[in-house]
């Protein structure tokens, strides 16, 4: 705060900080309140807690249904993330380097899964994949999750490419590098922070997705969020709180990684500008 600020400016500064703190608490506290319940000794999600126990984490680690759902998520999400990173990066580079009629419309179509309601996306994917025999298969589920992740990769890579000097690619080509070599040795290292950031968003989207999974997956392919959804609908078990706590920790680690990548990207841009 400015040492020479007027009383009104000081009051505004303090009031703004209090308001931001209240909004942050309103958003975060409902999420954090579930964490203590995952250590509850009771069989119900309720306060006050009667005791401390790790039984629900043990239930998650030993239950065949939960372990199968975790296995499905670890199969689908990484595969969908890799596909989304590849397609999103190539699409972003093509859109940034090219200028053609309908470019804005194409960009809107590519990022539409990010803004269109998931129920509509799920129905559309089911109607598209069903005639191909891909519903109820890992292939169809992975492809549908990849479609949801592509917009995040396109958005982050496009932001990273702003100000990118494509003369470096031309210089590599003039020195004998073919397009693939120039992409791997020049373009990809410079846009890597955007690619990784988009990949983390794509992974988080796939790992947390439940609506599209309800349309595309068979009962044997229930992912972790779908298993949680089924548990909430049938019988609310504190095991769900344990799984939610694990997902909160993973999401926090992802956000920390994204912030580190953002700062690294800023340092790279600053070094490039100097």
PDB file of C-alpha atoms in Angstrom:
ATOM      1  CA  UNK A   1       0.000   0.000   0.000  1.00  0.00           C
ATOM      2  CA  UNK A   2       1.204   3.515  -0.814  1.00  0.00           C
ATOM      3  CA  UNK A   3       2.490   5.258   2.334  1.00  0.00           C
ATOM      4  CA  UNK A   4       0.925   8.528   1.138  1.00  0.00           C
ATOM      5  CA  UNK A   5      -2.505   7.042   0.383  1.00  0.00           C
ATOM      6  CA  UNK A   6      -5.545   8.921   1.637  1.00  0.00           C
ATOM      7  CA  UNK A   7      -7.855   7.372   4.256  1.00  0.00           C
ATOM      8  CA  UNK A   8     -10.410   6.607   1.538  1.00  0.00           C
ATOM      9  CA  UNK A   9      -7.764   4.845  -0.567  1.00  0.00           C
ATOM     10  CA  UNK A  10      -6.599   2.864   2.477  1.00  0.00           C
ATOM     11  CA  UNK A  11     -10.172   1.846   3.304  1.00  0.00           C
ATOM     12  CA  UNK A  12     -10.760   0.817  -0.318  1.00  0.00           C
ATOM     13  CA  UNK A  13      -7.536  -1.201  -0.323  1.00  0.00           C
ATOM     14  CA  UNK A  14      -8.420  -3.032   2.898  1.00  0.00           C
ATOM     15  CA  UNK A  15     -12.045  -3.551   1.849  1.00  0.00           C
ATOM     16  CA  UNK A  16     -10.987  -5.005  -1.473  1.00  0.00           C
ATOM     17  CA  UNK A  17      -8.669  -7.477   0.242  1.00  0.00           C
ATOM     18  CA  UNK A  18     -11.389  -8.513   2.672  1.00  0.00           C
ATOM     19  CA  UNK A  19     -13.839  -8.999  -0.210  1.00  0.00           C
ATOM     20  CA  UNK A  20     -11.334 -11.108  -2.143  1.00  0.00           C
ATOM     21  CA  UNK A  21     -10.674 -13.189   0.973  1.00  0.00           C
ATOM     22  CA  UNK A  22     -14.398 -13.789   1.490  1.00  0.00           C
ATOM     23  CA  UNK A  23     -14.888 -14.822  -2.128  1.00  0.00           C
ATOM     24  CA  UNK A  24     -11.899 -17.166  -1.893  1.00  0.00           C
ATOM     25  CA  UNK A  25     -13.256 -18.705   1.315  1.00  0.00           C
ATOM     26  CA  UNK A  26     -16.684 -19.113  -0.308  1.00  0.00           C
ATOM     27  CA  UNK A  27     -15.101 -21.033  -3.190  1.00  0.00           C
ATOM     28  CA  UNK A  28     -12.548 -23.104  -1.276  1.00  0.00           C
ATOM     29  CA  UNK A  29     -14.173 -23.998   2.057  1.00  0.00           C
ATOM     30  CA  UNK A  30     -16.864 -26.295   0.566  1.00  0.00           C
ATOM     31  CA  UNK A  31     -14.028 -28.282  -1.011  1.00  0.00           C
ATOM     32  CA  UNK A  32     -11.801 -28.365   2.062  1.00  0.00           C
ATOM     33  CA  UNK A  33     -14.620 -29.398   4.399  1.00  0.00           C
ATOM     34  CA  UNK A  34     -14.674 -32.861   2.803  1.00  0.00           C
ATOM     35  CA  UNK A  35     -11.045 -33.611   3.719  1.00  0.00           C
ATOM     36  CA  UNK A  36     -11.549 -34.183   7.490  1.00  0.00           C
ATOM     37  CA  UNK A  37     -14.564 -36.399   6.733  1.00  0.00           C
ATOM     38  CA  UNK A  38     -12.300 -38.791   4.844  1.00  0.00           C
ATOM     39  CA  UNK A  39     -10.635 -39.586   8.195  1.00  0.00           C
ATOM     40  CA  UNK A  40     -13.919 -40.079  10.044  1.00  0.00           C
ATOM     41  CA  UNK A  41     -14.362 -43.322  11.975  1.00  0.00           C
ATOM     42  CA  UNK A  42     -18.131 -43.224  11.449  1.00  0.00           C
ATOM     43  CA  UNK A  43     -19.894 -44.760   8.471  1.00  0.00           C
ATOM     44  CA  UNK A  44     -21.661 -41.506   7.661  1.00  0.00           C
ATOM     45  CA  UNK A  45     -20.542 -38.157   6.296  1.00  0.00           C
ATOM     46  CA  UNK A  46     -21.367 -36.008   9.275  1.00  0.00           C
ATOM     47  CA  UNK A  47     -19.961 -33.565  11.815  1.00  0.00           C
ATOM     48  CA  UNK A  48     -18.915 -33.747  14.600  1.00  0.00           C
ATOM     49  CA  UNK A  49     -16.582 -36.667  13.960  1.00  0.00           C
ATOM     50  CA  UNK A  50     -16.489 -39.415  16.566  1.00  0.00           C
ATOM     51  CA  UNK A  51     -12.910 -40.437  15.884  1.00  0.00           C
ATOM     52  CA  UNK A  52      -9.964 -40.643  13.504  1.00  0.00           C
ATOM     53  CA  UNK A  53      -9.547 -43.582  11.124  1.00  0.00           C
ATOM     54  CA  UNK A  54      -7.875 -44.548   7.847  1.00  0.00           C
ATOM     55  CA  UNK A  55     -10.438 -47.285   7.147  1.00  0.00           C
ATOM     56  CA  UNK A  56     -11.896 -45.481   4.127  1.00  0.00           C
ATOM     57  CA  UNK A  57      -8.513 -45.152   2.452  1.00  0.00           C
ATOM     58  CA  UNK A  58      -8.000 -48.851   3.144  1.00  0.00           C
ATOM     59  CA  UNK A  59     -11.419 -49.511   1.605  1.00  0.00           C
ATOM     60  CA  UNK A  60     -10.387 -47.594  -1.508  1.00  0.00           C
ATOM     61  CA  UNK A  61      -7.092 -49.482  -1.803  1.00  0.00           C
ATOM     62  CA  UNK A  62      -8.589 -52.943  -1.243  1.00  0.00           C
ATOM     63  CA  UNK A  63     -12.017 -52.752  -2.888  1.00  0.00           C
ATOM     64  CA  UNK A  64     -12.062 -54.514  -6.298  1.00  0.00           C
ATOM     65  CA  UNK A  65     -14.657 -52.064  -7.665  1.00  0.00           C
ATOM     66  CA  UNK A  66     -12.642 -48.981  -6.690  1.00  0.00           C
ATOM     67  CA  UNK A  67      -9.369 -50.466  -7.914  1.00  0.00           C
ATOM     68  CA  UNK A  68     -10.923 -51.409 -11.249  1.00  0.00           C
ATOM     69  CA  UNK A  69     -12.254 -47.878 -11.674  1.00  0.00           C
ATOM     70  CA  UNK A  70      -8.830 -46.439 -10.816  1.00  0.00           C
ATOM     71  CA  UNK A  71      -7.228 -48.796 -13.335  1.00  0.00           C
ATOM     72  CA  UNK A  72      -9.685 -47.658 -16.004  1.00  0.00           C
ATOM     73  CA  UNK A  73      -8.933 -44.000 -15.275  1.00  0.00           C
ATOM     74  CA  UNK A  74      -5.181 -44.641 -15.472  1.00  0.00           C
ATOM     75  CA  UNK A  75      -5.694 -46.320 -18.848  1.00  0.00           C
ATOM     76  CA  UNK A  76      -8.023 -43.750 -20.382  1.00  0.00           C
ATOM     77  CA  UNK A  77      -6.675 -40.428 -19.085  1.00  0.00           C
ATOM     78  CA  UNK A  78      -2.977 -40.739 -20.087  1.00  0.00           C
ATOM     79  CA  UNK A  79      -3.865 -42.098 -23.536  1.00  0.00           C
ATOM     80  CA  UNK A  80      -6.435 -39.342 -24.103  1.00  0.00           C
ATOM     81  CA  UNK A  81      -3.923 -36.741 -22.906  1.00  0.00           C
ATOM     82  CA  UNK A  82      -1.228 -37.868 -25.347  1.00  0.00           C
ATOM     83  CA  UNK A  83      -3.683 -37.762 -28.261  1.00  0.00           C
ATOM     84  CA  UNK A  84      -4.999 -34.350 -27.200  1.00  0.00           C
ATOM     85  CA  UNK A  85      -1.470 -32.941 -26.876  1.00  0.00           C
ATOM     86  CA  UNK A  86      -0.468 -34.180 -30.332  1.00  0.00           C
ATOM     87  CA  UNK A  87      -3.601 -33.022 -32.146  1.00  0.00           C
ATOM     88  CA  UNK A  88      -3.932 -29.767 -30.219  1.00  0.00           C
ATOM     89  CA  UNK A  89      -0.299 -28.747 -30.763  1.00  0.00           C
ATOM     90  CA  UNK A  90      -0.412 -29.407 -34.498  1.00  0.00           C
ATOM     91  CA  UNK A  91      -3.763 -27.643 -34.858  1.00  0.00           C
ATOM     92  CA  UNK A  92      -2.514 -24.623 -32.916  1.00  0.00           C
ATOM     93  CA  UNK A  93       0.658 -24.278 -34.997  1.00  0.00           C
ATOM     94  CA  UNK A  94      -1.359 -24.612 -38.208  1.00  0.00           C
ATOM     95  CA  UNK A  95      -3.840 -21.956 -37.105  1.00  0.00           C
ATOM     96  CA  UNK A  96      -1.158 -19.508 -35.986  1.00  0.00           C
ATOM     97  CA  UNK A  97       1.002 -19.867 -39.095  1.00  0.00           C
ATOM     98  CA  UNK A  98      -1.840 -19.849 -41.630  1.00  0.00           C
ATOM     99  CA  UNK A  99      -4.336 -17.227 -42.687  1.00  0.00           C
ATOM    100  CA  UNK A 100      -7.318 -18.490 -44.660  1.00  0.00           C
ATOM    101  CA  UNK A 101     -11.051 -17.810 -44.968  1.00  0.00           C
ATOM    102  CA  UNK A 102     -13.046 -19.394 -42.168  1.00  0.00           C
ATOM    103  CA  UNK A 103     -10.100 -19.516 -39.774  1.00  0.00           C
ATOM    104  CA  UNK A 104     -12.125 -17.970 -36.948  1.00  0.00           C
ATOM    105  CA  UNK A 105     -14.980 -20.402 -37.554  1.00  0.00           C
ATOM    106  CA  UNK A 106     -12.596 -23.364 -37.512  1.00  0.00           C
ATOM    107  CA  UNK A 107     -11.062 -22.135 -34.262  1.00  0.00           C
ATOM    108  CA  UNK A 108     -14.540 -21.850 -32.741  1.00  0.00           C
ATOM    109  CA  UNK A 109     -15.379 -25.405 -33.800  1.00  0.00           C
ATOM    110  CA  UNK A 110     -12.154 -26.794 -32.355  1.00  0.00           C
ATOM    111  CA  UNK A 111     -12.675 -25.212 -28.943  1.00  0.00           C
ATOM    112  CA  UNK A 112     -16.441 -25.803 -28.860  1.00  0.00           C
ATOM    113  CA  UNK A 113     -16.180 -28.904 -26.588  1.00  0.00           C
ATOM    114  CA  UNK A 114     -14.906 -26.523 -23.909  1.00  0.00           C
ATOM    115  CA  UNK A 115     -18.062 -24.377 -23.937  1.00  0.00           C
ATOM    116  CA  UNK A 116     -20.838 -26.658 -25.165  1.00  0.00           C
ATOM    117  CA  UNK A 117     -22.792 -28.379 -22.329  1.00  0.00           C
ATOM    118  CA  UNK A 118     -21.336 -31.812 -21.650  1.00  0.00           C
ATOM    119  CA  UNK A 119     -24.716 -33.507 -21.982  1.00  0.00           C
ATOM    120  CA  UNK A 120     -24.916 -32.321 -25.583  1.00  0.00           C
ATOM    121  CA  UNK A 121     -21.318 -33.391 -26.210  1.00  0.00           C
ATOM    122  CA  UNK A 122     -22.028 -36.807 -24.692  1.00  0.00           C
ATOM    123  CA  UNK A 123     -25.137 -37.366 -26.827  1.00  0.00           C
ATOM    124  CA  UNK A 124     -23.320 -36.215 -29.964  1.00  0.00           C
ATOM    125  CA  UNK A 125     -20.370 -38.521 -29.297  1.00  0.00           C
ATOM    126  CA  UNK A 126     -22.664 -41.448 -28.630  1.00  0.00           C
ATOM    127  CA  UNK A 127     -24.554 -40.872 -31.888  1.00  0.00           C
ATOM    128  CA  UNK A 128     -21.266 -40.554 -33.785  1.00  0.00           C
ATOM    129  CA  UNK A 129     -19.405 -43.498 -32.271  1.00  0.00           C
ATOM    130  CA  UNK A 130     -22.338 -45.921 -31.962  1.00  0.00           C
ATOM    131  CA  UNK A 131     -22.566 -46.701 -35.721  1.00  0.00           C
ATOM    132  CA  UNK A 132     -18.794 -47.298 -35.702  1.00  0.00           C
ATOM    133  CA  UNK A 133     -19.112 -49.842 -32.905  1.00  0.00           C
ATOM    134  CA  UNK A 134     -16.891 -47.822 -30.571  1.00  0.00           C
ATOM    135  CA  UNK A 135     -19.325 -47.315 -27.710  1.00  0.00           C
ATOM    136  CA  UNK A 136     -18.481 -49.482 -24.725  1.00  0.00           C
ATOM    137  CA  UNK A 137     -14.843 -49.764 -25.834  1.00  0.00           C
ATOM    138  CA  UNK A 138     -11.643 -48.267 -24.510  1.00  0.00           C
ATOM    139  CA  UNK A 139     -10.927 -46.840 -27.967  1.00  0.00           C
ATOM    140  CA  UNK A 140     -14.161 -44.881 -28.088  1.00  0.00           C
ATOM    141  CA  UNK A 141     -13.781 -43.692 -24.499  1.00  0.00           C
ATOM    142  CA  UNK A 142     -10.191 -42.537 -25.081  1.00  0.00           C
ATOM    143  CA  UNK A 143     -11.098 -40.712 -28.291  1.00  0.00           C
ATOM    144  CA  UNK A 144     -14.057 -38.973 -26.675  1.00  0.00           C
ATOM    145  CA  UNK A 145     -11.901 -37.816 -23.747  1.00  0.00           C
ATOM    146  CA  UNK A 146      -9.216 -36.658 -26.195  1.00  0.00           C
ATOM    147  CA  UNK A 147     -11.791 -34.484 -27.955  1.00  0.00           C
ATOM    148  CA  UNK A 148     -12.558 -32.823 -24.621  1.00  0.00           C
ATOM    149  CA  UNK A 149      -8.861 -32.166 -23.984  1.00  0.00           C
ATOM    150  CA  UNK A 150      -7.904 -30.764 -27.400  1.00  0.00           C
ATOM    151  CA  UNK A 151      -9.387 -27.261 -26.771  1.00  0.00           C
ATOM    152  CA  UNK A 152      -7.235 -26.789 -23.668  1.00  0.00           C
ATOM    153  CA  UNK A 153      -4.079 -27.692 -25.581  1.00  0.00           C
ATOM    154  CA  UNK A 154      -5.008 -25.404 -28.467  1.00  0.00           C
ATOM    155  CA  UNK A 155      -5.650 -22.500 -26.085  1.00  0.00           C
ATOM    156  CA  UNK A 156      -2.394 -22.815 -24.147  1.00  0.00           C
ATOM    157  CA  UNK A 157      -0.173 -23.528 -27.152  1.00  0.00           C
ATOM    158  CA  UNK A 158      -1.724 -20.656 -29.124  1.00  0.00           C
ATOM    159  CA  UNK A 159      -0.982 -18.320 -26.210  1.00  0.00           C
ATOM    160  CA  UNK A 160       2.615 -19.599 -26.104  1.00  0.00           C
ATOM    161  CA  UNK A 161       3.024 -19.043 -29.841  1.00  0.00           C
ATOM    162  CA  UNK A 162       2.118 -15.359 -29.569  1.00  0.00           C
ATOM    163  CA  UNK A 163       5.291 -13.520 -30.457  1.00  0.00           C
ATOM    164  CA  UNK A 164       7.013 -16.717 -31.606  1.00  0.00           C
ATOM    165  CA  UNK A 165       9.653 -15.920 -34.231  1.00  0.00           C
ATOM    166  CA  UNK A 166       9.052 -18.362 -37.079  1.00  0.00           C
ATOM    167  CA  UNK A 167      12.203 -17.050 -38.744  1.00  0.00           C
ATOM    168  CA  UNK A 168      14.064 -19.540 -36.544  1.00  0.00           C
ATOM    169  CA  UNK A 169      12.180 -22.353 -38.271  1.00  0.00           C
ATOM    170  CA  UNK A 170      13.039 -20.888 -41.663  1.00  0.00           C
ATOM    171  CA  UNK A 171      16.678 -20.616 -40.581  1.00  0.00           C
ATOM    172  CA  UNK A 172      16.677 -24.289 -39.614  1.00  0.00           C
ATOM    173  CA  UNK A 173      15.190 -25.180 -43.010  1.00  0.00           C
ATOM    174  CA  UNK A 174      17.849 -23.097 -44.783  1.00  0.00           C
ATOM    175  CA  UNK A 175      20.499 -25.118 -42.938  1.00  0.00           C
ATOM    176  CA  UNK A 176      19.103 -28.371 -44.298  1.00  0.00           C
ATOM    177  CA  UNK A 177      16.628 -29.412 -41.613  1.00  0.00           C
ATOM    178  CA  UNK A 178      13.467 -31.086 -42.883  1.00  0.00           C
ATOM    179  CA  UNK A 179      10.076 -29.960 -41.442  1.00  0.00           C
ATOM    180  CA  UNK A 180       9.993 -32.763 -38.861  1.00  0.00           C
ATOM    181  CA  UNK A 181      13.521 -32.025 -37.628  1.00  0.00           C
ATOM    182  CA  UNK A 182      12.815 -28.282 -37.481  1.00  0.00           C
ATOM    183  CA  UNK A 183       9.657 -28.924 -35.479  1.00  0.00           C
ATOM    184  CA  UNK A 184      11.335 -31.296 -33.000  1.00  0.00           C
ATOM    185  CA  UNK A 185      14.574 -29.322 -32.589  1.00  0.00           C
ATOM    186  CA  UNK A 186      13.297 -25.723 -32.793  1.00  0.00           C
ATOM    187  CA  UNK A 187       9.536 -25.275 -32.405  1.00  0.00           C
ATOM    188  CA  UNK A 188       8.694 -27.940 -29.844  1.00  0.00           C
ATOM    189  CA  UNK A 189      11.282 -26.938 -27.180  1.00  0.00           C
ATOM    190  CA  UNK A 190      10.038 -23.343 -27.283  1.00  0.00           C
ATOM    191  CA  UNK A 191       6.343 -24.216 -27.043  1.00  0.00           C
ATOM    192  CA  UNK A 192       6.894 -27.061 -24.556  1.00  0.00           C
ATOM    193  CA  UNK A 193       5.554 -25.073 -21.548  1.00  0.00           C
ATOM    194  CA  UNK A 194       2.281 -24.471 -23.394  1.00  0.00           C
ATOM    195  CA  UNK A 195       2.079 -28.086 -24.535  1.00  0.00           C
ATOM    196  CA  UNK A 196       2.682 -29.411 -21.016  1.00  0.00           C
ATOM    197  CA  UNK A 197       0.221 -26.943 -19.497  1.00  0.00           C
ATOM    198  CA  UNK A 198      -2.438 -27.944 -22.005  1.00  0.00           C
ATOM    199  CA  UNK A 199      -1.643 -31.600 -21.372  1.00  0.00           C
ATOM    200  CA  UNK A 200      -2.163 -31.140 -17.631  1.00  0.00           C
ATOM    201  CA  UNK A 201      -5.524 -29.474 -18.256  1.00  0.00           C
ATOM    202  CA  UNK A 202      -6.459 -32.269 -20.672  1.00  0.00           C
ATOM    203  CA  UNK A 203      -5.448 -34.917 -18.136  1.00  0.00           C
ATOM    204  CA  UNK A 204      -7.433 -33.235 -15.361  1.00  0.00           C
ATOM    205  CA  UNK A 205     -10.470 -32.937 -17.640  1.00  0.00           C
ATOM    206  CA  UNK A 206     -10.292 -36.594 -18.637  1.00  0.00           C
ATOM    207  CA  UNK A 207      -9.612 -37.824 -15.102  1.00  0.00           C
ATOM    208  CA  UNK A 208     -12.611 -35.889 -13.706  1.00  0.00           C
ATOM    209  CA  UNK A 209     -15.015 -36.514 -16.587  1.00  0.00           C
ATOM    210  CA  UNK A 210     -18.243 -38.335 -15.760  1.00  0.00           C
ATOM    211  CA  UNK A 211     -21.003 -37.108 -18.123  1.00  0.00           C
ATOM    212  CA  UNK A 212     -19.460 -38.252 -21.401  1.00  0.00           C
ATOM    213  CA  UNK A 213     -18.266 -41.433 -19.688  1.00  0.00           C
ATOM    214  CA  UNK A 214     -21.863 -42.287 -18.790  1.00  0.00           C
ATOM    215  CA  UNK A 215     -22.706 -42.261 -22.501  1.00  0.00           C
ATOM    216  CA  UNK A 216     -19.572 -43.939 -23.848  1.00  0.00           C
ATOM    217  CA  UNK A 217     -18.366 -46.494 -21.278  1.00  0.00           C
ATOM    218  CA  UNK A 218     -19.695 -49.921 -20.423  1.00  0.00           C
ATOM    219  CA  UNK A 219     -20.131 -50.967 -16.762  1.00  0.00           C
ATOM    220  CA  UNK A 220     -16.770 -52.765 -16.930  1.00  0.00           C
ATOM    221  CA  UNK A 221     -15.089 -49.494 -18.006  1.00  0.00           C
ATOM    222  CA  UNK A 222     -16.350 -47.350 -15.135  1.00  0.00           C
ATOM    223  CA  UNK A 223     -13.759 -44.685 -14.383  1.00  0.00           C
ATOM    224  CA  UNK A 224     -13.094 -43.228 -10.940  1.00  0.00           C
ATOM    225  CA  UNK A 225     -15.539 -40.288 -11.300  1.00  0.00           C
ATOM    226  CA  UNK A 226     -18.238 -42.616 -12.621  1.00  0.00           C
ATOM    227  CA  UNK A 227     -17.698 -44.947  -9.672  1.00  0.00           C
ATOM    228  CA  UNK A 228     -18.009 -41.956  -7.337  1.00  0.00           C
ATOM    229  CA  UNK A 229     -21.212 -40.898  -9.104  1.00  0.00           C
ATOM    230  CA  UNK A 230     -22.656 -44.385  -8.696  1.00  0.00           C
ATOM    231  CA  UNK A 231     -21.674 -44.417  -5.021  1.00  0.00           C
ATOM    232  CA  UNK A 232     -23.357 -41.093  -4.354  1.00  0.00           C
ATOM    233  CA  UNK A 233     -26.534 -42.235  -6.104  1.00  0.00           C
ATOM    234  CA  UNK A 234     -26.772 -45.614  -4.347  1.00  0.00           C
ATOM    235  CA  UNK A 235     -25.147 -45.225  -0.936  1.00  0.00           C
ATOM    236  CA  UNK A 236     -23.066 -42.284   0.258  1.00  0.00           C
ATOM    237  CA  UNK A 237     -19.960 -43.942   1.679  1.00  0.00           C
ATOM    238  CA  UNK A 238     -17.071 -42.057   3.335  1.00  0.00           C
ATOM    239  CA  UNK A 239     -14.865 -43.849   0.808  1.00  0.00           C
ATOM    240  CA  UNK A 240     -16.049 -41.197  -1.631  1.00  0.00           C
ATOM    241  CA  UNK A 241     -14.608 -38.556   0.707  1.00  0.00           C
ATOM    242  CA  UNK A 242     -11.270 -40.395   0.723  1.00  0.00           C
ATOM    243  CA  UNK A 243     -11.213 -40.534  -3.078  1.00  0.00           C
ATOM    244  CA  UNK A 244     -12.229 -36.871  -3.275  1.00  0.00           C
ATOM    245  CA  UNK A 245      -9.367 -35.949  -0.931  1.00  0.00           C
ATOM    246  CA  UNK A 246      -6.881 -37.789  -3.138  1.00  0.00           C
ATOM    247  CA  UNK A 247      -8.244 -35.958  -6.200  1.00  0.00           C
ATOM    248  CA  UNK A 248      -7.984 -32.604  -4.389  1.00  0.00           C
ATOM    249  CA  UNK A 249      -4.314 -33.280  -3.618  1.00  0.00           C
ATOM    250  CA  UNK A 250      -3.634 -34.272  -7.231  1.00  0.00           C
ATOM    251  CA  UNK A 251      -5.409 -31.162  -8.533  1.00  0.00           C
ATOM    252  CA  UNK A 252      -3.379 -28.966  -6.176  1.00  0.00           C
ATOM    253  CA  UNK A 253      -0.135 -30.513  -7.417  1.00  0.00           C
ATOM    254  CA  UNK A 254      -1.239 -29.885 -11.003  1.00  0.00           C
ATOM    255  CA  UNK A 255      -1.988 -26.238 -10.243  1.00  0.00           C
ATOM    256  CA  UNK A 256       1.437 -25.823  -8.638  1.00  0.00           C
ATOM    257  CA  UNK A 257       3.026 -27.368 -11.737  1.00  0.00           C
ATOM    258  CA  UNK A 258       1.037 -25.054 -14.018  1.00  0.00           C
ATOM    259  CA  UNK A 259       2.152 -22.013 -12.050  1.00  0.00           C
ATOM    260  CA  UNK A 260       5.779 -23.160 -12.291  1.00  0.00           C
ATOM    261  CA  UNK A 261       5.398 -23.615 -16.046  1.00  0.00           C
ATOM    262  CA  UNK A 262       3.804 -20.182 -16.385  1.00  0.00           C
ATOM    263  CA  UNK A 263       6.708 -18.518 -14.614  1.00  0.00           C
ATOM    264  CA  UNK A 264       9.196 -20.511 -16.673  1.00  0.00           C
ATOM    265  CA  UNK A 265       7.450 -19.409 -19.854  1.00  0.00           C
ATOM    266  CA  UNK A 266       7.626 -15.773 -18.728  1.00  0.00           C
ATOM    267  CA  UNK A 267      11.355 -16.127 -18.060  1.00  0.00           C
ATOM    268  CA  UNK A 268      11.863 -17.618 -21.521  1.00  0.00           C
ATOM    269  CA  UNK A 269       9.923 -14.772 -23.129  1.00  0.00           C
ATOM    270  CA  UNK A 270      11.890 -12.224 -21.147  1.00  0.00           C
ATOM    271  CA  UNK A 271      15.208 -13.754 -22.169  1.00  0.00           C
ATOM    272  CA  UNK A 272      14.026 -13.910 -25.790  1.00  0.00           C
ATOM    273  CA  UNK A 273      13.022 -10.239 -25.814  1.00  0.00           C
ATOM    274  CA  UNK A 274      16.406  -9.157 -24.454  1.00  0.00           C
TER     275      UNK A 274
END
